Structures are given as structure tokens and as C-alpha cells.
PDB file of C-alpha atoms in Angstrom:
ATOM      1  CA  UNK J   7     -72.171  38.502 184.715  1.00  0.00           C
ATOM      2  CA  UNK J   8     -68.549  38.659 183.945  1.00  0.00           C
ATOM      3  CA  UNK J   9     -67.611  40.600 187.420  1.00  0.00           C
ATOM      4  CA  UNK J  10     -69.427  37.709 189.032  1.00  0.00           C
ATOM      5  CA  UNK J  11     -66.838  34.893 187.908  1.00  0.00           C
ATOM      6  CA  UNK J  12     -64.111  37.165 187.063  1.00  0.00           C
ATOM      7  CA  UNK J  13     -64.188  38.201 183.676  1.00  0.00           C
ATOM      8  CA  UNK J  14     -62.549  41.427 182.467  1.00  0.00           C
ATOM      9  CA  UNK J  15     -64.775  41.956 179.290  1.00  0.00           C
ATOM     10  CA  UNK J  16     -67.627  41.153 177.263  1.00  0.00           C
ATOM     11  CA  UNK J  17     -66.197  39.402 174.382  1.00  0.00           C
ATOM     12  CA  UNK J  18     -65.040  37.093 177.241  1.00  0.00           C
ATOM     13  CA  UNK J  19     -68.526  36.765 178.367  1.00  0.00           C
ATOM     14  CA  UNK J  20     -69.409  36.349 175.196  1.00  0.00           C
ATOM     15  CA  UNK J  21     -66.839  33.800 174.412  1.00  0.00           C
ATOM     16  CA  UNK J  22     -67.842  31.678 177.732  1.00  0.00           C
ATOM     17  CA  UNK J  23     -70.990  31.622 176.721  1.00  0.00           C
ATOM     18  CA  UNK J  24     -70.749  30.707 173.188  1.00  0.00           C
ATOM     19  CA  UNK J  25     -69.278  27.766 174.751  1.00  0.00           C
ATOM     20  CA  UNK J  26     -71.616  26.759 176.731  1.00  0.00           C
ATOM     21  CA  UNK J  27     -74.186  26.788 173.632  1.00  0.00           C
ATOM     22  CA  UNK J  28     -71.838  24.260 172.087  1.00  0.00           C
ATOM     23  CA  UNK J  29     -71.738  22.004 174.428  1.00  0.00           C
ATOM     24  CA  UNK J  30     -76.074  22.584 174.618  1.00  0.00           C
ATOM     25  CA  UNK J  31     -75.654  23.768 178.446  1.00  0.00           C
ATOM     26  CA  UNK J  32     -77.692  26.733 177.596  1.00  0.00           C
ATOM     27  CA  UNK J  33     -79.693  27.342 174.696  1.00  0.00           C
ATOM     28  CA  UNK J  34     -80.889  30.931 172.812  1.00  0.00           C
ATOM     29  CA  UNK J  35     -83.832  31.491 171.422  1.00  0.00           C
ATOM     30  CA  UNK J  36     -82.907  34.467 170.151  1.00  0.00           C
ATOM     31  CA  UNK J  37     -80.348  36.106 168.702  1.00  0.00           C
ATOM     32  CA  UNK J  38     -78.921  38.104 171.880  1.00  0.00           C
ATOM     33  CA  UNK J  39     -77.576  36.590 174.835  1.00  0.00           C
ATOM     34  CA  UNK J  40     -80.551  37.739 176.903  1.00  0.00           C
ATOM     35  CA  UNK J  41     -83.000  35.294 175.844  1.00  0.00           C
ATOM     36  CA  UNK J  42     -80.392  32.400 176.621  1.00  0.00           C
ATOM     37  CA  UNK J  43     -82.150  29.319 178.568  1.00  0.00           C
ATOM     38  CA  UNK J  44     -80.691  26.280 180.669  1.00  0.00           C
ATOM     39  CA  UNK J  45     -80.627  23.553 178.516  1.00  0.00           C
ATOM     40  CA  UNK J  46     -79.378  19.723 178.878  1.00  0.00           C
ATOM     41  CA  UNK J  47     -75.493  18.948 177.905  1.00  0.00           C
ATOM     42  CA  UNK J  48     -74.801  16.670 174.635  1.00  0.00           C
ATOM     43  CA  UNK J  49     -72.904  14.098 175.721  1.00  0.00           C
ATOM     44  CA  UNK J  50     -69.474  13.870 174.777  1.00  0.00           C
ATOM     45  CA  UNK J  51     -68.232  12.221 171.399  1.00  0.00           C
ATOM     46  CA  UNK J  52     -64.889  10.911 171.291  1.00  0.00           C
ATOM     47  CA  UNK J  53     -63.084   9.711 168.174  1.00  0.00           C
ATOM     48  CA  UNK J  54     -62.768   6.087 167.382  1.00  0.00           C
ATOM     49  CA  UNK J  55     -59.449   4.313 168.316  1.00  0.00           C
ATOM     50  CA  UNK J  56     -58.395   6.684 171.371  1.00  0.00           C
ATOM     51  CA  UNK J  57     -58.866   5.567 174.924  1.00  0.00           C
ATOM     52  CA  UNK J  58     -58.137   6.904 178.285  1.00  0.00           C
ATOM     53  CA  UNK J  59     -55.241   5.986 180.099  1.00  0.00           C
ATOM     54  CA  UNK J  60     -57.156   6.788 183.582  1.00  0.00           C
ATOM     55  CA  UNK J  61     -56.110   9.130 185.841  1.00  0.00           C
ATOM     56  CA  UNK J  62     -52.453  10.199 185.599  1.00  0.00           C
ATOM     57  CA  UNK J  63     -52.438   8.324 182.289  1.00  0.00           C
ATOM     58  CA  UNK J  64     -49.986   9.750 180.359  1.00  0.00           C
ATOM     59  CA  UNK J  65     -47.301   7.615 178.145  1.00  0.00           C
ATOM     60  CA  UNK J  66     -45.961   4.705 179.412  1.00  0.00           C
TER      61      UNK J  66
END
């Protein structure tokens, strides 16, 4: 799976997809990365008080 999107080694892969699980984009029954499923993403929780500027928002 790495070669396919251009990662050099497993702990990569493995890194990826530990991400993934965090954000609930896949989901493993088990404990090994083979029995990982598509799941649904979480959506995303921001923190109270900040807001987006937009696009291009930086300072003003």
C-alpha cells in the first residue's frame, strides 16, 4: 500500500493509517491493520472562541 501513494516504509503506512482511525475514516476490528474497514468521518470539533478568517485569512 505504501508504493501505491508513495510511501518509503511501513511505520509510514502505519502512521497514515493510524490517522485515518482518528479521524473514524477507517475502522479496525482487530488488532492488525488487515482487518481495517471503511468507516464514516467524525466531524470536526473546533475550540470555542476561534473563527475562520475565510480563504486567505490570515491577520489583518
Amino acid at each position: 500500500m505504501g508504493a501505491r501513494v508513495g510511501l518509503s516504509s511501513s511505520s509510514s503506512v502505519a502512521h497514515q493509517l493510524g490517522r485515518l482511525e482518528a479521524r473514524g475514516l477507517i475502522v479496525r476490528p482487530g488488532r492488525d491493520w488487515s482487518t481495517c474497514v471503511l468507516g464514516e468521518e467524525k466531524p470536526v470539533r473546533r475550540r470555542p472562541g476561534l473563527r475562520s478568517r475565510g480563504p486567505g485569512g490570515g491577520p489583518r
